[in-house]
Short mmCIF file of C-alpha atoms and ligand atoms in Angstrom, two decimals:
data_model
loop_
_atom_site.label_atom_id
_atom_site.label_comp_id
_atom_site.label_asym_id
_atom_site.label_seq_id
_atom_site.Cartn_x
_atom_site.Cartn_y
_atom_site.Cartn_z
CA UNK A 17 4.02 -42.82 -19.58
CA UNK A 18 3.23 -39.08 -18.76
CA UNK A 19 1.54 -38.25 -16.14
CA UNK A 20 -1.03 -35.39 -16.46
CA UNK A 21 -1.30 -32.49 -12.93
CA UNK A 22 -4.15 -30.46 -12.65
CA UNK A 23 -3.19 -27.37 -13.23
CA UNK A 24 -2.36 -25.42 -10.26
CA UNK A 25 -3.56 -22.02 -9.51
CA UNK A 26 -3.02 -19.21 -7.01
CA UNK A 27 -4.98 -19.38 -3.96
CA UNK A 28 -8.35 -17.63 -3.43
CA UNK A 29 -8.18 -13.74 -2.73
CA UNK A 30 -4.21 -13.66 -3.71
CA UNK A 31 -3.71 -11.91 -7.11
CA UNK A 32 -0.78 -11.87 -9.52
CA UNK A 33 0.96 -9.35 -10.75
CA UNK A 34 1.87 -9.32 -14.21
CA UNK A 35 4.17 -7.56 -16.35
CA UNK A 36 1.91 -5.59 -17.99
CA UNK A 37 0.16 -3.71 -14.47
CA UNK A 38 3.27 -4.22 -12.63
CA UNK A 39 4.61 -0.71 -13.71
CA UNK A 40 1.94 1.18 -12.59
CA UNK A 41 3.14 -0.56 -8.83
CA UNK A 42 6.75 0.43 -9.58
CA UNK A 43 6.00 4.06 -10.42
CA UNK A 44 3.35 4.58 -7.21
CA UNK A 45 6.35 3.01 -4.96
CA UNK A 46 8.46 5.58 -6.53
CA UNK A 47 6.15 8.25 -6.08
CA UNK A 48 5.42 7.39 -2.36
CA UNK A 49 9.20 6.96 -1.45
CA UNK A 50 9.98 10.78 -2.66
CA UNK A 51 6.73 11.54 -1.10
CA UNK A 52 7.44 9.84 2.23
CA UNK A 53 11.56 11.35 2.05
CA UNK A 54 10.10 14.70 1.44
CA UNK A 55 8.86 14.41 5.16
CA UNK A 56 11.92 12.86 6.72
CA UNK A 57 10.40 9.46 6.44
CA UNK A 58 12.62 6.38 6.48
CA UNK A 59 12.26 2.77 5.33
CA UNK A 60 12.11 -0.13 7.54
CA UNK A 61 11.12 -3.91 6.57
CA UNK A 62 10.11 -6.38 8.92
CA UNK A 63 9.40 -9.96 8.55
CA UNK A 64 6.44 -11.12 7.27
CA UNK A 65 5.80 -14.02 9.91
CA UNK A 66 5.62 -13.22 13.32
CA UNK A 67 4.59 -14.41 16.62
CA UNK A 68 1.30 -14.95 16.89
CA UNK A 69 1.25 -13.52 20.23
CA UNK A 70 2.09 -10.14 18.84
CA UNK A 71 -0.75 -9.48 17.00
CA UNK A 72 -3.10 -10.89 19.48
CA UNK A 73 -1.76 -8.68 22.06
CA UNK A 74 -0.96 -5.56 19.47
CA UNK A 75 -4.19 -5.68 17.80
CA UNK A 76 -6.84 -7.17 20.27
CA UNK A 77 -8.53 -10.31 20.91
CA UNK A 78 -11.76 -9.02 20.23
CA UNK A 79 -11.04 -7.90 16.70
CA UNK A 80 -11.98 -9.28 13.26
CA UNK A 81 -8.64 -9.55 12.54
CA UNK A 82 -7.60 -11.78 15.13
CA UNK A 83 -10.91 -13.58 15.38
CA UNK A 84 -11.13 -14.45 12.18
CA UNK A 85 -9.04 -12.98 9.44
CA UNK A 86 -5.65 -14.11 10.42
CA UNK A 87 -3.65 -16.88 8.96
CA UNK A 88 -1.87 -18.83 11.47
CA UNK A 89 0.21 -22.05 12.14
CA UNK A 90 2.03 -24.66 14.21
CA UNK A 91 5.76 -24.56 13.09
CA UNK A 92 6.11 -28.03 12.66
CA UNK A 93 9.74 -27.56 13.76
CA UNK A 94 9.42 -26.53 17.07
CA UNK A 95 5.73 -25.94 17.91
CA UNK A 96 6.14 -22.59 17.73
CA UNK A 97 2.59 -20.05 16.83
CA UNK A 98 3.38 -17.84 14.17
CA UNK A 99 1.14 -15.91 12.04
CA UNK A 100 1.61 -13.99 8.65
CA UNK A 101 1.27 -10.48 9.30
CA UNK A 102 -2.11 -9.05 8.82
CA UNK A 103 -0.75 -5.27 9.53
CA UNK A 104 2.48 -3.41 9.76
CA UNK A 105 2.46 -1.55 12.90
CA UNK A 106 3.04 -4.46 15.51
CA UNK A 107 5.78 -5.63 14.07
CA UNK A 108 7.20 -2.24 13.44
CA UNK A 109 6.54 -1.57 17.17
CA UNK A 110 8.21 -4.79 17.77
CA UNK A 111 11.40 -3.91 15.94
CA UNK A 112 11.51 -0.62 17.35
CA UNK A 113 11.41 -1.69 20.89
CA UNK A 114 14.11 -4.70 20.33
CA UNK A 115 16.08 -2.42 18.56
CA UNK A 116 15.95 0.02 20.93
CA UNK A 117 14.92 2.83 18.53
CA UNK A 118 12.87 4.36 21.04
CA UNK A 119 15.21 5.54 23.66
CA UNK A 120 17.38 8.12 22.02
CA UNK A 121 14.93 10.31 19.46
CA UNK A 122 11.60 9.59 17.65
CA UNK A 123 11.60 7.81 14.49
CA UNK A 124 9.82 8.43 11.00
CA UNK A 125 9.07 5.36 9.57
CA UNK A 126 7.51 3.48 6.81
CA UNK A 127 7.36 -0.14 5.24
CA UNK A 128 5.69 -1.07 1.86
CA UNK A 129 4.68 -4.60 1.34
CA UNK A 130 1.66 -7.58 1.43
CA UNK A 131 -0.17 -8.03 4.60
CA UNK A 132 -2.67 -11.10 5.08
CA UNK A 133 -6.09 -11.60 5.79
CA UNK A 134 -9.04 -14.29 5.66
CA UNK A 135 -11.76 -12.19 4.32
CA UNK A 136 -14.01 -12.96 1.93
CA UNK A 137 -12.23 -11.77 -0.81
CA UNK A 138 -14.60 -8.82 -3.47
CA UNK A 139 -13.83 -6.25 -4.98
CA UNK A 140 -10.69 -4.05 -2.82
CA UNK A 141 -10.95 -7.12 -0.15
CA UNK A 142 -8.03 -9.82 -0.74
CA UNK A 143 -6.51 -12.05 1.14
CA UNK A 144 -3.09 -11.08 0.37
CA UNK A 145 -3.40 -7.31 -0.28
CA UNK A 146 -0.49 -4.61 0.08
CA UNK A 147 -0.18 -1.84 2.73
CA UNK A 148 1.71 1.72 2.69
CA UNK A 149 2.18 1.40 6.15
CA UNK A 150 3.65 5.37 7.97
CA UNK A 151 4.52 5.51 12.02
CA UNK A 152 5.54 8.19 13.44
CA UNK A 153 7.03 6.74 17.27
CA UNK A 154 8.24 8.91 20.06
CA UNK A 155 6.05 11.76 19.39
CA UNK A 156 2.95 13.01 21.10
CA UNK A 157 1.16 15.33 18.87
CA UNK A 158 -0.88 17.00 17.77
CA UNK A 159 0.90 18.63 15.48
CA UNK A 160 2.40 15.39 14.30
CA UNK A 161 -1.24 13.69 14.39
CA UNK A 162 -1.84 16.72 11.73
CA UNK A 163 1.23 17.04 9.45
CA UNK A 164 0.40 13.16 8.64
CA UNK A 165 -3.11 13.91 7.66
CA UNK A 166 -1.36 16.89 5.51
CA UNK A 167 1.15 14.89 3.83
CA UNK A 168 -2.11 12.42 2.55
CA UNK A 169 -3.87 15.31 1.12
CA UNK A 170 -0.23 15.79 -0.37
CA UNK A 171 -0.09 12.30 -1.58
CA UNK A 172 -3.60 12.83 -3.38
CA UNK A 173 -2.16 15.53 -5.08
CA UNK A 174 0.60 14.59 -6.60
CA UNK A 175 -1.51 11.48 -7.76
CA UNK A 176 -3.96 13.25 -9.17
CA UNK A 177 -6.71 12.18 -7.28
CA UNK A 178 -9.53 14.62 -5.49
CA UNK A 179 -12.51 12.72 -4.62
CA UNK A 180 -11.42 11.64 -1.72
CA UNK A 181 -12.67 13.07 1.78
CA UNK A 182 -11.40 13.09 5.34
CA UNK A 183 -13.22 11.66 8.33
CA UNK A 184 -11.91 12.36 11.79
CA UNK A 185 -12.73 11.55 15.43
CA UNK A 186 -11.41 11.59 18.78
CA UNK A 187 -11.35 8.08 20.54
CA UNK A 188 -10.01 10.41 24.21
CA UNK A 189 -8.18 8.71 26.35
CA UNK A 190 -8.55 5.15 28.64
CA UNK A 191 -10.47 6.99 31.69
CA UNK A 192 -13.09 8.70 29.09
CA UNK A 193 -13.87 5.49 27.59
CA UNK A 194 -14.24 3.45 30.58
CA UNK A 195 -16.91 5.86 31.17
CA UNK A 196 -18.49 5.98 27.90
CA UNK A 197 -18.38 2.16 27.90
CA UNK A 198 -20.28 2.26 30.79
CA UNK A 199 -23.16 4.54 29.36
CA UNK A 200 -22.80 1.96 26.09
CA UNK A 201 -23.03 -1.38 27.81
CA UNK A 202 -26.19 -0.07 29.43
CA UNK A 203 -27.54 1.14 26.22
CA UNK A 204 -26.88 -2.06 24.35
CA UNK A 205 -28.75 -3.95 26.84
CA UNK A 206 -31.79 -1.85 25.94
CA UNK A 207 -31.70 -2.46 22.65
CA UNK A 208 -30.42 -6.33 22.73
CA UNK A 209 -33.48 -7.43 20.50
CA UNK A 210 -31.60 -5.43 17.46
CA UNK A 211 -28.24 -7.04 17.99
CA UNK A 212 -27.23 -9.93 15.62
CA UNK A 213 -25.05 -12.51 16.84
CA UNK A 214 -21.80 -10.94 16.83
CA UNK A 215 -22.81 -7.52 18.60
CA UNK A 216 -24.18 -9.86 21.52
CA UNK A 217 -21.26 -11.93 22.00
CA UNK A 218 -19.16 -8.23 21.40
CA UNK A 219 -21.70 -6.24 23.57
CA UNK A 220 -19.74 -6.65 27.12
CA UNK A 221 -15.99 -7.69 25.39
CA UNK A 222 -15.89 -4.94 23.25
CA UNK A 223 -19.03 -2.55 23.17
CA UNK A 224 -17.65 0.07 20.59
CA UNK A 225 -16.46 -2.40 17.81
CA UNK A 226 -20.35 -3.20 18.08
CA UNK A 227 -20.72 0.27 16.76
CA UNK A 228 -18.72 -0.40 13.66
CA UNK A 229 -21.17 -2.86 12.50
CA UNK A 230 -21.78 -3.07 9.04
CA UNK A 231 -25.46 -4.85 9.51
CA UNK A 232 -27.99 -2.29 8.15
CA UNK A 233 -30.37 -3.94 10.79
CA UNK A 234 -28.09 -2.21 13.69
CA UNK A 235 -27.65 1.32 12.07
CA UNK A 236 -30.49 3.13 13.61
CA UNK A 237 -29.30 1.72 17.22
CA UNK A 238 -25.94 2.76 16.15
CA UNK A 239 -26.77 6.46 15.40
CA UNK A 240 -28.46 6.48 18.58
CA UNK A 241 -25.63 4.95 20.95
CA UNK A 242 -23.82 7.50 22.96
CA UNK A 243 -20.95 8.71 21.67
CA UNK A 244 -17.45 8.14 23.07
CA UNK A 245 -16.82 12.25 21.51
CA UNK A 246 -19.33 13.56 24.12
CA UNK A 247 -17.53 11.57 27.32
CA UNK A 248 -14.21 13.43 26.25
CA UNK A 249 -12.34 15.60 29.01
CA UNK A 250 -10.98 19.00 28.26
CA UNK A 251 -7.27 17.88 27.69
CA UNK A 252 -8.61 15.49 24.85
CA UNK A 253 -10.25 18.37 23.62
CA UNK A 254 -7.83 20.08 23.75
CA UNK A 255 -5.89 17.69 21.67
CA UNK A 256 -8.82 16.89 18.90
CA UNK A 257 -8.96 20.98 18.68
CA UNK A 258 -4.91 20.58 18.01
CA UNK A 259 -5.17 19.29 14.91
CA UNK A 260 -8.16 20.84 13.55
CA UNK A 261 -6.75 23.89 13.69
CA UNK A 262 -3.42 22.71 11.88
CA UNK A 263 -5.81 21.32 9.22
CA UNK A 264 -7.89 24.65 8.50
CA UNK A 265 -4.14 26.13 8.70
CA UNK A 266 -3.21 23.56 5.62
CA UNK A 267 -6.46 23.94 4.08
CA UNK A 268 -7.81 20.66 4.26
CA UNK A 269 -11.49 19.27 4.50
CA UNK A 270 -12.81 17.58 7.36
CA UNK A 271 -15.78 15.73 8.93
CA UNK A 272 -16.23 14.22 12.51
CA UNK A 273 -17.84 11.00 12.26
CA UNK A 274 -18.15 10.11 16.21
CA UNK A 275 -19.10 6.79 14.87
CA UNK A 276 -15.38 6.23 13.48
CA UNK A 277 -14.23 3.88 15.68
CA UNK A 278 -11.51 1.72 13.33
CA UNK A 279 -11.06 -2.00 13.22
CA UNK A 280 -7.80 -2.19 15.48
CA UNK A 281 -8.14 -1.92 19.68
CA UNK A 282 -5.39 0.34 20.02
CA UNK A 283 -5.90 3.37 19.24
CA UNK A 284 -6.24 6.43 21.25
CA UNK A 285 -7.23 10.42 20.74
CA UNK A 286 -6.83 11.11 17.21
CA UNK A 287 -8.31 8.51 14.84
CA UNK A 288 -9.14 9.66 11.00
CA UNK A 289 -10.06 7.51 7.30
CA UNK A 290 -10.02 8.82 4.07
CA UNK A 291 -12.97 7.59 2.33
CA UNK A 292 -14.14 7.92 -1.69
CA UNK A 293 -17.73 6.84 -3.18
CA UNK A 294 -15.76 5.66 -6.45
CA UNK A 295 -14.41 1.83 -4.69
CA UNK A 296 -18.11 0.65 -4.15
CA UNK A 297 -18.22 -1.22 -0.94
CA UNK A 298 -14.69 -0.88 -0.01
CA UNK A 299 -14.13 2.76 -0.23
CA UNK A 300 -11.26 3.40 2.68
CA UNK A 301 -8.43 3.73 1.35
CA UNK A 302 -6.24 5.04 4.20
CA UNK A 303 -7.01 4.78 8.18
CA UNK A 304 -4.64 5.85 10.92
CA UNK A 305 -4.52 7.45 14.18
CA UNK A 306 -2.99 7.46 17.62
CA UNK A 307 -1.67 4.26 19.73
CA UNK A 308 0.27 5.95 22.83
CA UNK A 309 -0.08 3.18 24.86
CA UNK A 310 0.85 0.22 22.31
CA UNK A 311 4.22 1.12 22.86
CA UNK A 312 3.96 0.00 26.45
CA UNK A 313 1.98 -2.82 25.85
CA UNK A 314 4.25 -4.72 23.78
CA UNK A 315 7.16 -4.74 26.63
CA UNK A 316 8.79 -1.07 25.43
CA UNK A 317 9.03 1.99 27.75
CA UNK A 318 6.09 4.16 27.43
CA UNK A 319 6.01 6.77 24.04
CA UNK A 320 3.80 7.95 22.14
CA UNK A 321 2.99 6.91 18.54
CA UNK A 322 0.61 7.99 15.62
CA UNK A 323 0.19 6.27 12.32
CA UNK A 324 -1.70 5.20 9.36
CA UNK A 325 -1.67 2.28 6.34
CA UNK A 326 -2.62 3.06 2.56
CA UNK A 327 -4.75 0.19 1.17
CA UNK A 328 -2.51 -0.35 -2.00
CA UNK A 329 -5.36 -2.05 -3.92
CA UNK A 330 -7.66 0.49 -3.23
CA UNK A 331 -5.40 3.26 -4.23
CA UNK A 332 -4.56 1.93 -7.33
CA UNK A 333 -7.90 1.26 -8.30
CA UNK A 334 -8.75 5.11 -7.82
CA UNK A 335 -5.34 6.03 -9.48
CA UNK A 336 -5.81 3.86 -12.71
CA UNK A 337 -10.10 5.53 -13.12
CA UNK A 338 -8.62 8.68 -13.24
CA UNK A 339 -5.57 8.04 -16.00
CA UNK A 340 -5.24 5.41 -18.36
CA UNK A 341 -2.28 3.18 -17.02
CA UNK A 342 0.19 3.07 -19.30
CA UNK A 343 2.50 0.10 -19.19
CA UNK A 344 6.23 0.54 -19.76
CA UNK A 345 7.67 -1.22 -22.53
CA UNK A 346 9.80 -4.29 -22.35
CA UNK A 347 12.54 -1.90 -23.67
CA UNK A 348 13.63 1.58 -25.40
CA UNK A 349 15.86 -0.63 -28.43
CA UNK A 350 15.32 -4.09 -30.04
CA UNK A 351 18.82 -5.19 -31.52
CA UNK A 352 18.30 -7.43 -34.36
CA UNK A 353 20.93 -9.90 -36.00
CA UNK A 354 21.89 -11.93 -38.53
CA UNK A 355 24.98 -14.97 -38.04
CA UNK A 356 27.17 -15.61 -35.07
CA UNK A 357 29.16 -12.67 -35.39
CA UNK A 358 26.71 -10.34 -35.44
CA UNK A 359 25.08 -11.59 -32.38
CA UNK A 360 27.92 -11.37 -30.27
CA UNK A 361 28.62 -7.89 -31.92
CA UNK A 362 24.95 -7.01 -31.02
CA UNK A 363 25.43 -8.11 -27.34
CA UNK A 364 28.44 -6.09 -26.79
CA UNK A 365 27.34 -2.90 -28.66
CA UNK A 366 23.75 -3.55 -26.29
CA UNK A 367 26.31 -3.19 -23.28
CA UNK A 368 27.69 0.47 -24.26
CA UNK A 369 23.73 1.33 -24.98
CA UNK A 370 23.29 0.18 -20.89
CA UNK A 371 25.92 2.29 -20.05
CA UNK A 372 24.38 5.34 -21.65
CA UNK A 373 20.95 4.37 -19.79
CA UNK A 374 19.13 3.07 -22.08
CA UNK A 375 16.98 0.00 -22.01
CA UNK A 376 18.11 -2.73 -24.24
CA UNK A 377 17.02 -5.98 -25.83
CA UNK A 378 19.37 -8.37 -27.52
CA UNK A 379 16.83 -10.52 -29.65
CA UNK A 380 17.70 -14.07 -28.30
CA UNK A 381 18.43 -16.96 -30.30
CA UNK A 382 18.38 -16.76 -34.14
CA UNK A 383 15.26 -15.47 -36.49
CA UNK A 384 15.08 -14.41 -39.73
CA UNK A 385 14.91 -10.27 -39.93
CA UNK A 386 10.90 -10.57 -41.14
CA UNK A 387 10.31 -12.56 -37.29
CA UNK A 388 12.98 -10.45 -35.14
CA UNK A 389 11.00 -6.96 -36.55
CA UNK A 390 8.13 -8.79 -35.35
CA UNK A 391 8.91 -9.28 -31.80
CA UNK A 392 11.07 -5.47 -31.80
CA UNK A 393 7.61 -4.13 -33.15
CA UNK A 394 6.16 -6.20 -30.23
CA UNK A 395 8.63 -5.23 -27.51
CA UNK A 396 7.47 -1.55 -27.19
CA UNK A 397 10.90 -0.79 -28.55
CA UNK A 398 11.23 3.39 -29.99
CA UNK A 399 14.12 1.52 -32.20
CA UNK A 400 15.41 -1.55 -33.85
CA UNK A 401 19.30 -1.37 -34.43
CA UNK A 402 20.09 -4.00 -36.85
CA UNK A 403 23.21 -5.64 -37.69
CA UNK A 404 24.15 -7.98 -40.53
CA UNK A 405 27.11 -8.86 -42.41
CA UNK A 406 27.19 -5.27 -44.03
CA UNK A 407 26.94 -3.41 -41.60
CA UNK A 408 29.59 -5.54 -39.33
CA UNK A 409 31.83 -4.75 -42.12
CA UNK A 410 31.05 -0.94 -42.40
CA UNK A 411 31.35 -0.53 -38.44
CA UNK A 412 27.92 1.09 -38.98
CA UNK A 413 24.65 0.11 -37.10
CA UNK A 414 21.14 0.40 -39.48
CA UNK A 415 18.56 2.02 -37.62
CA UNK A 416 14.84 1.86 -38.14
CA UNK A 417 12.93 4.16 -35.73
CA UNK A 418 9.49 2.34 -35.44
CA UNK A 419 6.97 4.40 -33.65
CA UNK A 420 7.67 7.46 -35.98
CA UNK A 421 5.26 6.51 -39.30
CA UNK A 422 4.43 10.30 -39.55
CA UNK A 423 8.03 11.05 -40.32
CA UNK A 424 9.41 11.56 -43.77
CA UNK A 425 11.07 8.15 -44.61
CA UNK A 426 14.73 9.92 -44.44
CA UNK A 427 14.42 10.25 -40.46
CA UNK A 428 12.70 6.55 -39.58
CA UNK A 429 15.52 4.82 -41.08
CA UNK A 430 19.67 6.06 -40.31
CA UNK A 431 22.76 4.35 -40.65
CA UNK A 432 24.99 5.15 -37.33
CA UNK A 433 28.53 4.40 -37.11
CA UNK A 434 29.40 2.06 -33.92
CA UNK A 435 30.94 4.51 -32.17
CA UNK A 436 28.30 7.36 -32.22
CA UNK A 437 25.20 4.80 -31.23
CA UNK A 438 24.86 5.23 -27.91
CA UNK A 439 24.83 9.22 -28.14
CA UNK A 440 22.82 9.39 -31.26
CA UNK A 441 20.14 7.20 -30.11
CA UNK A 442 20.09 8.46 -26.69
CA UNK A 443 19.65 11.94 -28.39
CA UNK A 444 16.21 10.65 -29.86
CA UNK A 445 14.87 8.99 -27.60
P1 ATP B 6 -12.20 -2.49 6.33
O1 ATP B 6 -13.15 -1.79 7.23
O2 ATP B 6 -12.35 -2.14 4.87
O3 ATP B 6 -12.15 -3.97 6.57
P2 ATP B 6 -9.92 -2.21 8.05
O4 ATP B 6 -10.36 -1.33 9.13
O5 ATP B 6 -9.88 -3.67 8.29
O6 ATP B 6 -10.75 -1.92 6.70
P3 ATP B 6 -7.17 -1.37 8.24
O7 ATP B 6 -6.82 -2.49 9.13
O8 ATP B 6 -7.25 -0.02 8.79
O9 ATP B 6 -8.53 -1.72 7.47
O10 ATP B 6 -6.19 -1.37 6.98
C1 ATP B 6 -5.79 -0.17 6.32
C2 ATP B 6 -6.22 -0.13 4.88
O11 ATP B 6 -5.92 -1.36 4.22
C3 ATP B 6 -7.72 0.00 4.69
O12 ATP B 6 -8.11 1.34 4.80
C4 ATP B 6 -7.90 -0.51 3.27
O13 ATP B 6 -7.57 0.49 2.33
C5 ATP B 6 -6.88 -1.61 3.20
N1 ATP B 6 -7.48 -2.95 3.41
C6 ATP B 6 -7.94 -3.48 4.55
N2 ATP B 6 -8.36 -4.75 4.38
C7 ATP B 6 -8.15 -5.02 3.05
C8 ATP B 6 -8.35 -6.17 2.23
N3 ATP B 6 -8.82 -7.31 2.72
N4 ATP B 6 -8.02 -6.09 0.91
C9 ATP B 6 -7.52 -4.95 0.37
N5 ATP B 6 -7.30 -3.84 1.11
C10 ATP B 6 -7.61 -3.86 2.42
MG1 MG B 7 -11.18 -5.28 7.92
#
C-alpha cells in the first residue's frame, strides 16, 4: 500500500532560491566583497542562533523586533533561550568582545547572510530575508561615520543604480535625549487622544519609537513633536557638522529627516537610511549609524562603533528594474557521446577542459545524439564537443558551436584534434 504526504512547502515569508535567480546573488556577493576589500573591510560569520538574551539586551525590549518579530525557543536539551538572529550587529559585537578584537586596534568588518523576522511578510518584508551587514568597531568618527556613507554611494555606482537618496539625522548623545524625552513625554500626553494602542503603551517606555509610527492617523502629531535635533549640545553638533562636511567633500546628497529615528534602541549621534520611491512600501534599503555605547552594554570595555545593514531583497529588486538579469548557464560546453568508450573518453577529455577554466558538462547516462543536442541546446552551452566511434579513432573531437547561426556553416561546425581542445575552445569562447 502507498501512502500519499501532502506535499510539503516552505514556510510563509521564506523564499527559495533557484538556479535560475541564484546568479544574480552570486555576482552581487562578488561585487560587494571587492567593494567591501576596496575599503579594508574583512569577513566575519557568526552563528545564526544565539542567546536570546543578546538581542533583548543589544537591540531593546521595547522594539518591534524583540516584541514581536523574533523567532525564539526552548532548547529542549537543556532549557536553554535561544533565538535566530534577526540582525548582525549583536552577535558581531558579541564575537568581537569574546574574542577580544577590541583591545588591540579597530576592526573593519562585514558578514553576508539570512537574518529572521516575524513580519507580515509583502512585498521586500520576509521572514527569512538576507542582510549586508558593515561595522566599523573601535572608531569614533566622524570621519568614519562619513567614509561609510561614501562607500554606499560607491556601492550604487558600481551597481548601476541612482535613484536612491540619503536621509540623515543626529540622535546626540544619552544626556540630550533624556532631555528631549522629557519635552516628548509631556507632549504625548497632550495629544494622547491621537495615539493608537501601541504609541500609548510606547509613550513612557519608549517615547521616540512612537515617532516612527507608520499610522497615518499619528503623522500630523508626529511632525509636530519636538525634535530630539533641536535638544542637541554643541559637541554633537559638532559631530553631525563632521560628516556633512566630508559628504559635500565626496559629493554626495543629503537630507535631515529629524524624524529618522531607526527601528533598533542603540544608536547614538549619527543615524542615516537610504531610501528609493521604486520598492513601494518598503523602500529602505540600507540603515546604519552610530552605537558607542553597545559595546559596553554587552559586557566589553567601552569603544566606539558605527555601522549599517543592506536589505539584500530590497537591493536586488532595484538592481534587477534597472538591467535585465541574466542567468548564467548551466555550462560553457555540453560533451556528447556515443558507447562506453566514448563516455569515459568524454569524462576525461571534460577534466583537461576544467583545467583550462572552462565550465563543463559530461551528458550523463546514455541518449541518442538527436536527445543529448537537445539537452546541450538546453544547457546554455556556447559548444557541444561530440565524440563517437570516429572520432575516438581519429583522436579528433567534432565540434558544433551552437549559439553562432549567423556564421557561415564552415566556423559552427570544426573537427579538433584531442590535444588542441582545451586551447582551441578556450580561444572562442
Ligand atoms: P523597516 O522599517 O522596513 O521594518 P527596519 O528598520 O526594521 O526596516 P533594519 O533593522 O534597519 O530595518 O534592517 C536593515 C535593512 O534590512 C532594512 O533597511 C531593509 O532593507 C532590510 N529589511 C528589514 N526588514 C526586512 C524584511 N522583513 N524583509 C526584507 N528586508 C528587510
Ligand atoms: Mg522592521
Amino acid at each position: 500500500m502507498t501512502q500519499s504526504f501532502q506535499k510539503l512547502r516552505a514556510l510563509t515569508g521564506m523564499k527559495d532560491i533557484l538556479p535560475d535567480s541564484s546568479s544574480q546573488w552570486e555576482q552581487l556577493e562578488e561585487t560587494v566583497r571587492q567593494w567591501l576589500a576596496s575599503y579594508g573591510y574583512r569577513n566575519m560569520r557568526t552563528p545564526v542562533l544565539e542567546h536570546t538574551q543578546l538581542f533583548a539586551r543589544g537591540i531593546g525590549e521595547v522594539t518591534d523586533i524583540v516584541e514581536k518579530e523574533m523567532y525564539s525557543f526552548t532548547d529542549s536539551l537543556n532549557g536553554d533561550k535561544l533565538t535566530m538572529r534577526p540582525e548582525f550587529t549583536a552577535g558581531m559585537v558579541r564575537a568581537a568582545i569574546e574574542h577580544n578584537l577590541l583591545y588591540d586596534r579597530p576592526h573593519r568588518v562585514y558578514a553576508m547572510g539570512p537574518v529572521f523576522r516575524h513580519e507580515r511578510p509583502q512585498r521586500g518584508r520576509y521572514r527569512q530575508f538576507h542582510q549586508i551587514d558593515v561595522e566599523a568597531l573601535g572608531l569614533p568618527g566622524p570621519d568614519v561615520d562619513a567614509e561609510l556613507i561614501v562607500m554606499l554611494g560607491r556601492l550604487w555606482k558600481i551597481l548601476g543604480l541612482n535613484d536612491i537618496r540619503l536621509e540623515i539625522n543626529s540622535l546626540g548623545q544619552a544626556e540630550e535625549r533624556a532631555a528631549h524625552r522629557e519635552a516628548l513625554v509631556t507632549y504625548l500626553e497632550q495629544h494622547k487622544h491621537v495615539l493608537d494602542e501601541e504609541g500609548q503603551r510606547r509613550m513612557y517606555s519608549n517615547p521616540l519609537r512612537v515617532l516612527d509610527t507608520k499610522n497615518p492617523a499619528m503623522q500630523d502629531m508626529a511632525n509636530n513633536a519636538p525634535k530630539l535635533f533641536e535638544f542637541l549640545g554643541e559637541e554633537s553638533l559638532a559631530h553631525y557638522r563632521g560628516v556633512c562636511d566630508r559628504l559635500d567633500d565626496a559629493g554626495i546628497a543629503y537630507t535631515l529627516n529629524t524624524r529618522l529615528v531607526r527601528g533598533l534602541d542603540y544608536y547614538n549621534l549619527t543615524v542615516f537610511e537610504w531610501v528609493t520611491d521604486r520598492l513601494g512600501a518598503q523602500g529602505t534599503v540600507c540603515g546604519g549609524g552610530r552605537y558607542d555605547g553597545l559595546i559596553e552594554l554587552l559586557g566589553g570595555k567601552s569603544a566606539p562603533a558605527v555601522g549599517f545593514a543592506i536589505g539584500v531583497e530590497r537591493l536586488l529588486d532595484l538592481c534587477s528594474q534597472q538591467d535585465q538579469a541574466q542567468s548564467l548557464p548551466e555550462c560553457q560546453i555540453y560533451m556528447i557521446h556515443q558507447g562506453d568508450a566514448a563516455q569515459r573518453q568524454a569524462s576525461l577529455l571534460a577534466e583537461q577542459l576544467r583545467d583550462h577554466g572552462l565550465r563543463v558538462l559530461v551528458h550523463a547516462g546514455s541518449a541518442g545524439f538527436k536527445s543529448q543536442f537537445k539537452r546541450a541546446d538546453n544547457s546554455g552551452a556556447a559548444a557541444a564537443v561530440i565524440l563517437g566511434e570516429n572520432e575516438l579513432s581519429a583522436k579528433t573531437a567534432s565540434v558544433k558551436w551552437l549559439r553562432a547561426a549567423d556564421l557561415p556553416a564552415e566556423q559552427q561546425q570544426q573537427s579538433i584534434a584531442f590535444d588542441q581542445l582545451a586551447t582551441e575552445l578556450k580561444a572562442r569562447i
